[in-house]
Amino acid sequence: MSSVSPRAGYSLCLDIISLVLSLLVFMSTVRAGLGSTWSASEICPLGHFPCGNVSVCLPQVLHCNGQEDCPNGADEEHCGDNSGWANFFDRTIQIPLPRDLSTDCFLQQYPDRCQCIELELQCVRISLNSVPHVSPNVTSLSLKSNEIRVLPENAFSRYTELQRLFLQDNCISSVSDRAFNGLFKLQKLSLSQNCITLLKHGVFADLHQLNWLILDDNPLKTITVNTFTGLRSLFFLSMVNTSLERLPSSRLCRHMPFLNWLDFEGNCIQRLNYSTLLSCDELTVLSLRANHIKRLPENTFQSLHVLGELDLSSNQIKELPLNIFRGLQSLQILNLSQNPLSHIHLSQFDHLTQLQSLGLEGVEIPDIQTRMFQSMKNLSYIYFKKFQYCSYAPHVRKCKPNSDGLSSFEDLLASVILRVSVWVMAFLTCFGNLFVIGMRTLIRAENNLHAICIKVLCCADCLMGVYLFFVGIYDVKFRGEYNKNAHVWMESLECRTIGFLAMLSSEVSVMLLTYLTLEKFLVIVFPLSHLRPGKNQTFTILAVIWLVGISIATVPLLNDELFGNYYGRNGVCFPLHSERVEKPTAKDST
Ligand SMILES: *[C@@H]1O[C@H](CO)[C@@H](O)[C@H](O)[C@H]1NC(C)=O
Ligand SMILES: *[C@@H]1O[C@H](CO)[C@@H](O)[C@H](O)[C@H]1NC(C)=O
Ligand SMILES: *[C@@H]1O[C@H](CO)[C@@H](O)[C@H](O)[C@H]1NC(C)=O
Ligand SMILES: *[C@@H]1O[C@H](CO)[C@@H](O)[C@H](O)[C@H]1NC(C)=O
Ligand SMILES: *[C@@H]1O[C@H](CO)[C@@H](O)[C@H](O)[C@H]1NC(C)=O
Ligand SMILES: *[C@@H]1O[C@H](CO)[C@@H](O)[C@H](O)[C@H]1NC(C)=O
């Protein structure tokens, strides 16, 4: 090795600059892929939400407050979705206005530890083991959390004025088939959180006025059509977590013509007969979430013409018959999330023209196509397993997951930091490397071959700068409406080309750096050896490095079948593994 001369100092300096630049490029790429945790919603400060595609942020309280605050009215559109149920709830059920708070008791006879207000009585958690004796004109009776085990014949027949009866959390195990005799005015009945294994035929036969029946959390196992005889006003039936293994095979709603709301969440139902729901003409909400349904016959939902919400999530449905949704012209919310669906037909959703929200979380759709979602013109919300799928539903207003860490529904580069760093890095890389090339040319280096290697390295780095410039330009071009263009963009020749450039740049840089390091290493370990590459060898090595780089970067372009759209997997056209699951936050409700 020669002694350190000023020239050697210069060239060392330049080497360090170019190495640092290469490193920076590398780190920015890696960082873009792995480190960025900013999503589009963070364009707005905490506690604010964005006004649709417009870059306006408003405080969260203005969201869905009944007044249009965004210039485009986006804050008042489709406010119902996150609720779903609550939405229907408000529309179908009149919530009574709070009455004057009177504490007078109009009942003459009731156990000491109960609380009486007007004609309503609450006997909660006072260890009652049978139905207490109270004045017959009681209208509301709550016996929650007591120790009543048996409901005998005529248990309530004295209380003919009763409108609401709450018997939750008693571990009632035996219910006489005449237990509710005489309750002709009863409107709400809750038997949830008990130990009821059997409800005999006709047990509710007198409850002609009953609107609400809640049987949640009982180990019921079976029900028959005749269990519900007499419930001719029933509106709401909830049987969550009742261990049901199957439903009656035919006409479940025969005795409940006005049944509107049916909830079978968390049972063990394995299949539905096509005629089970045949007479449920008034049904607006049907939940079969978290059951063991594997298969659904084609006509299962054919008569549910007014159904607004259908929840089939968390089942074991592998395949949906082509026309399963044919009769559901009014359906607005459909949740198919967390099913091992293997195939979705191209025209699967064609009949759901009114659909506003579609849940497909956790569903792998390998053959996803824009055609699948086209006919749902009113679709505003769609929930997918992957952000990439969002680009196949370009007309939908809101898609989750909202971001893959790089792009968001609105923008190619989701975070401001990412955008700024793309431009800064593009300039730094391009001009920094050009500067180094220039300096290297002006200042004659001692080791000419080495200088050539550095120049070639700079050229390779420059390609990365060009790539970053293009990413920045397309980001600006698609600002605010990225998802509409995402699919076309990722399939485009431009995307593939810049992806190719970036790949080529990083491969050549890495190989060159490895080569230079090896060379330096040899110089240090064997300072006096003649093991130095000559001019021809160096040129050969450089050529080989470029050839290898170009081939590796070209292979995915040639073989689409094997690699798919290798470069167009994400918006920045560079194969980064950046898939991420969005953590739901309060802000996401916008
Ligand atoms: C936002 O979307 C609406 C339609 O939803 C469109 O009319 C409007 O031009 C868009 N605005 C911008 C800035 O993209
Ligand atoms: C409730 O019934 C009792 C008789 O048991 C009667 O004296 C009382 O006036 C009734 N109260 C009301 C408000 O009807
Ligand atoms: C389901 O109901 C059983 C009683 O039937 C109860 O022990 C269990 O905690 C309930 N499970 C859930 C998730 O509510
Ligand atoms: C469905 O119900 C019909 C009529 O009750 C019955 O004949 C048929 O066997 C049932 N099918 C299945 C698969 O249970
Ligand atoms: C759909 O169902 C899944 C699983 O049951 C649930 O996590 C998700 O919140 C539902 N989606 C909507 C929009 O209700
Ligand atoms: C979309 O919804 C609006 C009301 O929200 C309704 O008037 C319109 O008919 C629906 N469009 C289609 C294609 O059903």
XYZ file of C-alpha atoms and ligand atoms in Angstrom:
674
model
C 0.000 0.000 0.000
C 1.261 3.473 -0.796
C 1.599 6.108 1.908
C -1.348 8.437 2.332
C -1.196 11.254 -0.179
C -3.678 14.141 -0.596
C -5.059 12.419 -3.663
C -5.631 9.214 -1.796
C -7.385 11.302 0.819
C -9.714 12.731 -1.828
C -10.549 9.412 -3.282
C -11.129 7.904 0.131
C -13.474 10.785 0.847
C -15.371 10.163 -2.373
C -15.553 6.465 -1.662
C -17.058 7.166 1.711
C -19.592 9.555 0.195
C -20.685 7.021 -2.380
C -20.850 4.240 0.158
C -22.941 6.392 2.469
C -25.235 7.257 -0.423
C -25.697 3.631 -1.339
C -26.418 2.823 2.246
C -28.930 5.644 2.476
C -30.737 4.422 -0.604
C -30.804 0.965 0.770
C -32.051 2.065 4.135
C -34.731 4.277 2.677
C -36.014 1.366 0.644
C -36.007 -0.989 3.567
C -37.500 1.651 5.759
C -40.275 2.307 3.314
C -41.099 -1.348 3.367
C -40.775 -2.211 6.973
C -40.530 0.837 9.114
C -43.359 3.051 8.081
C -46.237 2.886 10.462
C -48.157 5.829 9.191
C -51.471 5.295 7.577
C -53.664 7.618 5.660
C -55.909 8.408 8.549
C -52.940 10.046 10.190
C -52.967 12.695 7.550
C -55.517 14.154 9.899
C -54.458 14.955 13.450
C -55.667 12.773 16.263
C -59.352 13.227 16.961
C -60.047 14.448 13.429
C -61.350 12.628 10.402
C -60.790 13.199 6.669
C -63.642 14.389 4.456
C -63.715 11.557 1.952
C -61.348 12.181 -0.932
C -60.864 15.852 -0.078
C -57.890 16.741 2.084
C -59.984 18.437 4.729
C -59.889 17.336 8.342
C -62.684 17.957 10.795
C -63.076 17.160 14.507
C -64.507 13.721 15.182
C -67.623 15.096 16.904
C -68.863 16.470 13.601
C -68.953 12.980 12.095
C -72.531 11.788 11.671
C -74.001 14.596 13.739
C -76.854 15.203 11.304
C -75.309 18.293 9.707
C -73.115 18.430 6.639
C -69.796 19.850 7.735
C -67.522 18.620 4.960
C -67.711 20.590 1.715
C -68.680 17.343 -0.038
C -70.986 16.134 2.710
C -68.879 13.041 3.287
C -69.265 13.327 7.053
C -72.978 12.524 6.848
C -72.880 9.761 4.256
C -73.603 6.201 5.272
C -73.313 6.916 8.924
C -74.944 3.634 9.799
C -72.276 1.221 8.835
C -70.139 0.564 11.865
C -73.295 -0.115 13.733
C -75.238 -2.207 11.263
C -77.512 -3.515 13.932
C -77.858 -0.230 15.702
C -78.839 1.317 12.426
C -81.724 -1.062 11.907
C -82.504 -0.860 15.546
C -83.086 2.874 15.401
C -85.148 2.598 12.302
C -87.417 -0.174 13.459
C -87.762 0.358 17.162
C -89.127 3.460 18.761
C -87.024 4.270 21.767
C -89.400 5.539 24.474
C -88.754 8.985 25.797
C -87.618 9.068 29.409
C -90.554 9.593 31.723
C -90.689 11.977 34.635
C -88.626 10.492 37.371
C -91.232 9.521 39.889
C -90.289 7.272 42.754
C -93.756 6.654 44.155
C -94.772 3.052 44.533
C -98.310 2.029 43.594
C -97.955 -1.592 44.604
C -99.206 -2.670 47.986
C -97.595 -6.006 48.362
C -94.025 -6.966 47.532
C -90.937 -8.382 49.319
C -89.048 -5.851 51.433
C -85.795 -5.924 49.567
C -87.344 -5.216 46.183
C -87.434 -1.786 44.651
C -90.770 -0.491 43.504
C -91.388 2.459 41.226
C -94.998 3.073 40.291
C -96.143 -0.329 39.071
C -92.693 -1.685 38.350
C -90.789 -3.971 40.636
C -87.124 -4.918 40.718
C -86.004 -7.796 42.892
C -82.392 -8.179 41.836
C -79.789 -10.316 43.618
C -81.812 -10.979 46.743
C -81.589 -14.788 46.781
C -85.237 -15.446 45.952
C -85.834 -19.107 45.204
C -89.336 -18.791 43.872
C -91.504 -16.215 42.185
C -92.499 -13.758 44.961
C -96.030 -12.805 45.856
C -96.766 -9.245 44.756
C -99.780 -7.107 43.964
C -101.525 -8.307 40.808
C -101.405 -4.964 39.028
C -97.603 -5.036 38.626
C -96.623 -4.186 35.033
C -92.912 -4.889 35.068
C -91.155 -7.525 37.108
C -87.432 -8.110 37.237
C -86.141 -11.155 39.099
C -82.594 -11.026 37.781
C -79.751 -12.853 39.509
C -81.730 -14.816 42.042
C -81.857 -18.518 42.794
C -85.065 -19.543 41.140
C -84.567 -23.038 39.712
C -88.070 -23.978 38.656
C -90.873 -22.142 36.927
C -93.977 -24.170 37.874
C -97.394 -24.194 36.288
C -99.195 -20.845 36.522
C -96.167 -19.187 38.107
C -97.282 -15.781 36.894
C -100.959 -16.273 36.171
C -101.948 -13.741 38.880
C -100.049 -10.995 37.111
C -102.281 -10.479 34.147
C -101.176 -6.848 33.746
C -97.535 -7.815 33.348
C -95.850 -6.316 30.294
C -92.179 -6.982 30.993
C -90.691 -9.973 32.742
C -86.969 -10.427 33.327
C -85.656 -13.720 34.643
C -81.982 -13.594 33.657
C -79.238 -15.327 35.570
C -81.203 -17.665 37.803
C -80.122 -21.043 36.570
C -83.725 -21.958 35.879
C -83.585 -25.523 34.656
C -87.193 -26.542 34.494
C -89.923 -24.556 32.817
C -93.443 -25.936 32.953
C -95.277 -25.829 29.671
C -97.885 -23.731 31.481
C -95.467 -21.452 33.328
C -96.421 -18.343 31.384
C -100.143 -18.998 31.315
C -102.331 -15.949 31.419
C -99.685 -13.397 30.486
C -101.773 -12.053 27.647
C -100.279 -8.571 27.890
C -96.645 -9.543 28.144
C -94.453 -7.697 25.635
C -90.908 -8.524 26.681
C -89.583 -11.717 28.161
C -85.994 -12.475 28.948
C -84.868 -15.908 30.055
C -81.198 -15.478 29.219
C -78.322 -16.906 31.256
C -80.267 -19.789 32.697
C -79.921 -23.556 32.546
C -82.935 -24.332 30.399
C -82.398 -27.459 28.339
C -85.915 -27.900 27.094
C -88.735 -25.611 26.082
C -91.876 -27.690 25.689
C -94.367 -27.284 22.882
C -96.723 -24.417 23.481
C -94.826 -22.985 26.437
C -95.405 -19.487 25.069
C -98.941 -20.195 23.838
C -100.626 -17.338 25.716
C -98.063 -14.679 24.879
C -99.977 -13.180 21.984
C -98.622 -9.689 22.617
C -95.006 -10.675 23.088
C -92.590 -8.566 21.011
C -89.251 -9.513 22.463
C -88.084 -12.952 23.477
C -84.530 -13.387 24.665
C -83.252 -16.883 25.332
C -79.478 -16.259 25.178
C -77.007 -18.444 27.039
C -79.103 -21.504 27.738
C -77.999 -25.052 26.902
C -81.116 -25.611 24.816
C -79.743 -27.860 22.050
C -83.020 -28.149 20.121
C -86.099 -26.185 19.271
C -89.069 -27.082 17.147
C -91.531 -25.014 15.221
C -94.141 -25.617 17.929
C -91.927 -24.203 20.665
C -93.061 -20.840 19.361
C -96.785 -21.474 19.069
C -98.817 -18.432 20.004
C -96.127 -15.821 19.468
C -98.117 -14.081 16.810
C -96.703 -10.619 17.568
C -93.111 -11.617 18.069
C -90.726 -9.170 16.514
C -87.350 -9.964 18.030
C -86.023 -13.396 18.869
C -82.552 -13.774 20.251
C -80.994 -17.170 20.813
C -77.303 -16.373 21.143
C -75.149 -19.175 22.553
C -77.905 -21.697 23.051
C -75.990 -24.783 21.846
C -78.455 -25.371 19.022
C -77.265 -28.105 16.713
C -79.930 -27.655 14.134
C -82.945 -25.629 13.278
C -86.369 -27.037 12.455
C -86.205 -28.318 8.912
C -89.240 -26.457 7.768
C -90.980 -23.128 8.294
C -89.382 -21.896 11.480
C -91.532 -18.785 11.435
C -94.876 -20.521 10.937
C -96.176 -19.208 14.281
C -94.259 -15.942 14.218
C -95.475 -14.141 11.096
C -94.064 -10.777 12.163
C -90.631 -11.924 13.152
C -88.257 -9.196 12.112
C -85.077 -9.945 13.846
C -83.569 -13.340 14.390
C -80.244 -13.917 16.075
C -78.668 -17.367 16.251
C -75.110 -16.250 16.872
C -72.770 -18.635 18.649
C -74.655 -21.898 18.227
C -73.520 -25.169 16.683
C -75.811 -25.159 13.671
C -74.239 -27.225 10.914
C -76.699 -26.858 8.121
C -79.864 -25.154 7.087
C -82.645 -26.779 5.178
C -83.833 -24.777 2.204
C -87.299 -24.630 3.732
C -86.286 -23.538 7.230
C -86.666 -19.841 6.497
C -89.477 -20.208 3.986
C -92.183 -18.395 5.904
C -90.010 -15.692 7.464
C -91.304 -13.075 5.051
C -90.855 -10.130 7.402
C -87.305 -10.849 8.470
C -84.992 -7.820 8.247
C -82.022 -9.009 10.285
C -80.700 -12.543 10.366
C -77.535 -13.453 12.189
C -75.993 -16.879 11.928
C -72.568 -15.693 13.027
C -70.196 -18.127 14.689
C -71.958 -21.376 13.907
C -70.631 -24.496 12.197
C -72.414 -24.095 8.885
C -70.524 -25.863 6.123
C -72.935 -25.734 3.258
C -75.966 -23.709 2.337
C -78.592 -24.982 -0.097
C -79.190 -22.720 -3.047
C -82.701 -21.650 -2.002
C -82.004 -21.017 1.678
C -82.740 -17.303 1.544
C -85.149 -17.235 -1.372
C -88.164 -15.861 0.468
C -86.405 -13.180 2.506
C -87.423 -10.311 0.266
C -87.100 -7.613 2.896
C -83.950 -8.882 4.565
C -81.611 -5.959 5.198
C -78.753 -7.568 7.079
C -77.346 -11.058 6.836
C -74.447 -12.177 8.964
C -72.855 -15.491 8.006
C -69.423 -14.679 9.396
C -67.256 -17.109 11.350
C -68.737 -20.268 9.911
C -67.146 -23.053 7.898
C -68.665 -22.230 4.555
C -66.339 -23.395 1.805
C -68.494 -22.662 -1.148
C -71.529 -20.541 -1.850
C -74.015 -21.695 -4.476
C -74.087 -19.351 -7.441
C -77.611 -18.060 -6.836
C -77.726 -18.132 -3.058
C -78.326 -14.388 -2.809
C -80.829 -14.181 -5.617
C -83.923 -13.327 -3.592
C -82.247 -10.739 -1.399
C -83.125 -7.581 -3.320
C -83.226 -5.468 -0.159
C -80.025 -6.653 1.432
C -77.851 -3.781 2.616
C -75.320 -5.465 4.864
C -73.710 -8.825 4.209
C -70.940 -10.294 6.319
C -69.122 -13.358 5.019
C -65.956 -12.747 7.029
C -63.895 -15.532 8.541
C -65.167 -18.325 6.345
C -62.806 -20.695 4.531
C -64.361 -19.742 1.200
C -62.370 -21.305 -1.599
C -64.145 -19.757 -4.500
C -66.332 -16.789 -5.243
C -68.278 -16.871 -8.476
C -67.866 -13.954 -10.813
C -71.575 -13.203 -10.619
C -71.987 -14.215 -6.981
C -73.095 -10.766 -5.845
C -74.963 -9.719 -8.981
C -78.387 -9.635 -7.335
C -77.319 -7.505 -4.396
C -77.902 -4.154 -6.029
C -78.826 -2.442 -2.751
C -75.853 -3.719 -0.811
C -73.975 -1.045 1.107
C -71.548 -3.052 3.183
C -69.789 -6.289 2.355
C -67.548 -8.109 4.811
C -64.950 -10.485 3.406
C -62.359 -10.246 6.168
C -60.105 -13.235 6.429
C -61.219 -14.537 3.050
C -58.518 -15.393 0.560
C -59.715 -14.562 -2.964
C -57.010 -15.829 -5.299
C -59.023 -15.233 -8.455
C -60.341 -11.826 -7.458
C -61.674 -9.696 -10.291
C -63.251 -6.305 -10.630
C -66.289 -7.957 -12.200
C -67.285 -9.525 -8.861
C -68.082 -6.190 -7.253
C -69.270 -4.195 -10.245
C -72.980 -4.804 -9.949
C -73.159 -3.546 -6.380
C -73.443 0.071 -7.387
C -74.430 1.258 -3.928
C -71.604 -0.465 -2.089
C -69.939 1.990 0.254
C -67.985 -0.252 2.580
C -65.993 -3.329 1.842
C -63.792 -5.274 4.220
C -61.047 -7.484 2.839
C -58.237 -9.625 4.106
C -55.640 -7.693 2.165
C -55.230 -4.100 1.141
C -54.298 -5.266 -2.362
C -57.866 -6.479 -2.930
C -59.175 -2.951 -2.522
C -57.968 -2.064 -5.989
C -60.488 -4.537 -7.435
C -63.374 -2.562 -5.999
C -62.508 0.893 -7.296
C -66.010 2.346 -6.941
C -66.377 1.591 -3.250
C -66.116 4.586 -0.984
C -64.351 2.938 1.913
C -62.228 -0.180 1.952
C -60.476 -1.937 4.779
C -57.657 -2.640 5.417
C -57.016 0.987 4.716
C -53.325 0.648 4.013
C -50.528 -1.815 3.437
C -48.078 0.481 5.162
C -47.027 2.118 1.898
C -50.180 3.071 0.112
C -53.577 3.921 1.441
C -57.017 3.899 -0.090
C -56.531 7.566 -0.973
C -52.842 7.900 -1.768
C -50.060 5.926 -3.357
C -47.710 7.044 -0.599
C -49.764 7.034 2.540
C -47.687 9.084 4.912
C -46.355 12.579 4.529
C -42.983 11.423 5.820
C -42.803 8.780 3.110
C -43.709 11.311 0.440
C -41.141 13.839 1.568
C -38.448 11.222 1.921
C -39.102 9.865 -1.559
C -38.449 13.298 -3.062
C -35.508 14.085 -0.817
C -33.941 10.709 -1.500
C -34.588 11.011 -5.214
C -32.729 14.323 -5.348
C -29.962 13.220 -3.034
C -29.404 9.984 -4.885
C -29.472 11.420 -8.370
C -27.461 14.559 -7.787
C -25.176 13.057 -5.174
C -24.168 10.283 -7.494
C -23.835 12.567 -10.501
C -21.636 14.780 -8.349
C -19.448 11.852 -7.386
C -19.141 10.740 -10.999
C -18.212 14.294 -11.969
C -15.609 14.653 -9.240
C -14.148 11.264 -10.048
C -13.742 12.307 -13.647
C -12.161 15.653 -12.781
C -9.798 14.406 -10.097
C -7.510 11.768 -11.466
C -7.434 8.944 -9.025
C -4.397 6.868 -8.292
C -6.227 3.662 -8.801
C -8.033 4.081 -12.064
C -9.753 0.742 -11.963
C -11.070 1.445 -8.535
C -12.425 4.778 -9.718
C -14.249 3.061 -12.551
C -15.859 0.651 -10.123
C -17.032 3.558 -8.000
C -18.463 5.312 -11.064
C -20.336 2.212 -12.071
C -21.660 1.944 -8.546
C -22.844 5.530 -8.770
C -24.616 4.795 -12.035
C -26.431 1.906 -10.427
C -27.431 4.109 -7.517
C -28.633 6.750 -9.928
C -31.207 4.297 -11.255
C -32.669 4.147 -7.766
C -32.952 7.916 -7.850
C -34.802 7.746 -11.164
C -37.113 5.134 -9.698
C -37.840 7.301 -6.671
C -38.580 10.282 -8.926
C -41.186 8.307 -10.802
C -42.764 7.012 -7.628
C -43.018 10.599 -6.423
C -44.536 11.782 -9.696
C -47.180 9.037 -9.788
C -47.975 9.685 -6.153
C -48.769 13.294 -6.999
C -50.755 12.197 -10.033
C -53.009 9.841 -8.048
C -53.307 11.984 -4.932
C -56.665 11.550 -3.247
C -58.010 8.904 -5.592
C -55.369 6.240 -5.621
C -57.691 3.270 -5.223
C -59.573 4.113 -8.405
C -56.320 3.894 -10.353
C -54.433 1.353 -8.297
C -55.331 -1.687 -10.335
C -54.512 -0.134 -13.706
C -51.332 1.369 -12.278
C -49.972 -1.835 -10.853
C -50.683 -3.687 -14.079
C -49.101 -0.993 -16.222
C -45.869 -1.128 -18.164
C -44.618 1.985 -16.342
C -44.931 0.292 -12.996
C -43.103 -2.785 -14.189
C -40.399 -0.711 -15.769
C -39.595 1.355 -12.705
C -39.809 -1.756 -10.562
C -37.267 -3.341 -12.873
C -34.997 -0.283 -12.540
C -35.180 -0.344 -8.757
C -34.483 -4.044 -8.630
C -31.576 -3.731 -11.045
C -30.149 -0.831 -9.074
C -30.250 -2.575 -5.739
C -28.834 -5.827 -7.092
C -25.962 -4.223 -8.961
C -25.195 -2.003 -5.943
C -25.097 -4.915 -3.569
C -22.923 -7.021 -5.864
C -20.553 -4.149 -6.561
C -20.228 -3.286 -2.895
C -19.500 -6.916 -2.146
C -16.884 -6.996 -4.861
C -15.236 -3.762 -3.666
C -15.218 -4.948 -0.074
C -13.662 -8.244 -1.106
C -11.034 -6.455 -3.093
C -10.152 -4.118 -0.211
C -10.074 -7.104 2.098
C -7.577 -8.893 -0.146
C -5.425 -5.763 -0.299
C -5.300 -5.536 3.471
C -4.772 -9.227 4.159
C -2.166 -9.763 1.444
C -0.606 -6.309 1.068
C 2.345 -7.498 -0.995
C 0.647 -10.132 -3.037
C 0.118 -9.675 -6.759
C -3.418 -10.881 -6.405
C -4.912 -7.762 -7.999
C -7.429 -7.834 -10.777
C -6.061 -6.264 -13.908
C -7.886 -3.980 -16.285
C -9.463 -6.709 -18.354
C -10.456 -8.741 -15.342
C -12.097 -5.721 -13.740
C -14.094 -4.953 -16.852
C -15.134 -8.570 -17.110
C -16.270 -8.587 -13.503
C -18.237 -5.365 -13.990
C -19.904 -6.720 -17.089
C -20.781 -9.947 -15.338
C -22.267 -8.062 -12.419
C -24.495 -6.004 -14.734
C -25.511 -9.025 -16.753
C -26.412 -10.989 -13.644
C -28.330 -7.988 -12.277
C -30.260 -7.531 -15.501
C -31.123 -11.212 -15.769
C -32.310 -11.499 -12.205
C -34.455 -8.395 -12.595
C -35.837 -9.565 -15.944
C -36.850 -13.099 -15.006
C -40.032 -12.047 -13.145
C -41.028 -9.917 -16.138
C -40.821 -12.850 -18.513
C -42.556 -15.468 -16.482
C -45.893 -14.024 -15.426
C -47.369 -17.399 -14.598
C -44.792 -18.274 -12.021
C -44.274 -14.857 -10.501
C -47.654 -13.233 -11.085
C -47.313 -9.508 -11.339
C -44.051 -9.495 -9.411
C -43.354 -5.775 -9.472
C -46.974 -4.673 -9.333
C -47.775 -6.235 -5.987
C -47.964 -2.872 -4.360
C -48.203 0.731 -5.379
C -44.469 1.418 -5.318
C -43.822 -1.411 -7.776
C -41.089 -2.930 -5.688
C -41.504 -6.387 -4.172
C -41.481 -5.514 -0.494
C -43.150 -7.642 2.081
C -45.126 -4.907 3.616
C -48.498 -6.479 4.124
C -49.940 -5.442 7.390
C -53.128 -5.646 9.324
C -54.586 -2.368 10.410
C -55.235 -2.016 14.056
C -58.763 -0.734 14.426
C -58.846 2.628 16.101
C -61.583 5.032 16.983
C -60.611 7.160 14.023
C -61.252 4.311 11.629
C -64.946 4.660 12.128
C -64.934 7.483 9.639
C -64.354 13.542 -4.708
O -65.336 12.616 -5.098
C -66.496 13.184 -5.676
C -67.481 12.064 -5.944
O -67.591 11.248 -4.833
C -66.120 13.925 -6.946
O -67.258 14.540 -7.494
C -65.066 14.968 -6.629
O -64.629 15.572 -7.823
C -63.875 14.342 -5.918
N -62.962 15.388 -5.498
C -61.650 15.294 -5.614
C -60.853 16.431 -5.139
O -61.129 14.280 -6.080
C -103.223 -2.021 42.432
O -104.024 -3.050 43.009
C -104.436 -2.789 44.333
C -105.194 -3.958 44.819
O -104.344 -5.054 44.909
C -105.300 -1.547 44.355
O -105.665 -1.239 45.656
C -104.510 -0.394 43.770
O -105.318 0.764 43.673
C -104.050 -0.743 42.394
N -103.203 0.331 41.888
C -103.346 0.851 40.712
C -102.463 2.000 40.368
O -104.142 0.393 39.912
C -72.711 -19.834 26.688
O -73.732 -20.334 27.553
C -73.239 -21.120 28.623
C -74.450 -21.589 29.405
O -75.345 -22.200 28.569
C -72.321 -20.284 29.495
O -71.789 -21.057 30.521
C -71.177 -19.728 28.639
O -70.383 -18.842 29.399
C -71.753 -18.954 27.459
N -70.679 -18.550 26.600
C -70.558 -17.310 26.153
C -69.399 -17.044 25.262
O -71.343 -16.429 26.451
C -85.556 -30.393 4.319
O -86.917 -30.323 4.669
C -87.782 -31.084 3.856
C -89.204 -30.776 4.242
O -89.337 -30.688 5.606
C -87.421 -32.541 4.011
O -88.232 -33.337 3.194
C -85.958 -32.734 3.623
O -85.549 -34.050 3.883
C -85.054 -31.812 4.426
N -83.729 -31.896 3.893
C -82.663 -32.021 4.676
C -81.351 -32.086 3.985
O -82.741 -32.084 5.882
C -68.100 -9.329 10.197
O -67.879 -10.451 11.003
C -66.635 -10.457 11.653
C -66.463 -11.790 12.368
O -67.627 -12.201 12.993
C -66.562 -9.278 12.600
O -65.318 -9.260 13.273
C -66.745 -8.004 11.806
O -66.779 -6.897 12.670
C -68.024 -8.047 10.997
N -68.031 -6.906 10.100
C -68.980 -5.969 10.136
C -68.869 -4.881 9.149
O -69.877 -6.007 10.941
C -78.742 3.258 -3.973
O -79.290 3.795 -2.803
C -80.174 4.886 -3.018
C -80.624 5.364 -1.658
O -79.649 5.194 -0.706
C -81.358 4.413 -3.845
O -82.206 5.497 -4.109
C -80.854 3.831 -5.150
O -81.927 3.294 -5.869
C -79.837 2.746 -4.906
N -79.242 2.328 -6.138
C -79.442 1.110 -6.644
C -78.707 0.788 -7.897
O -80.161 0.316 -6.115
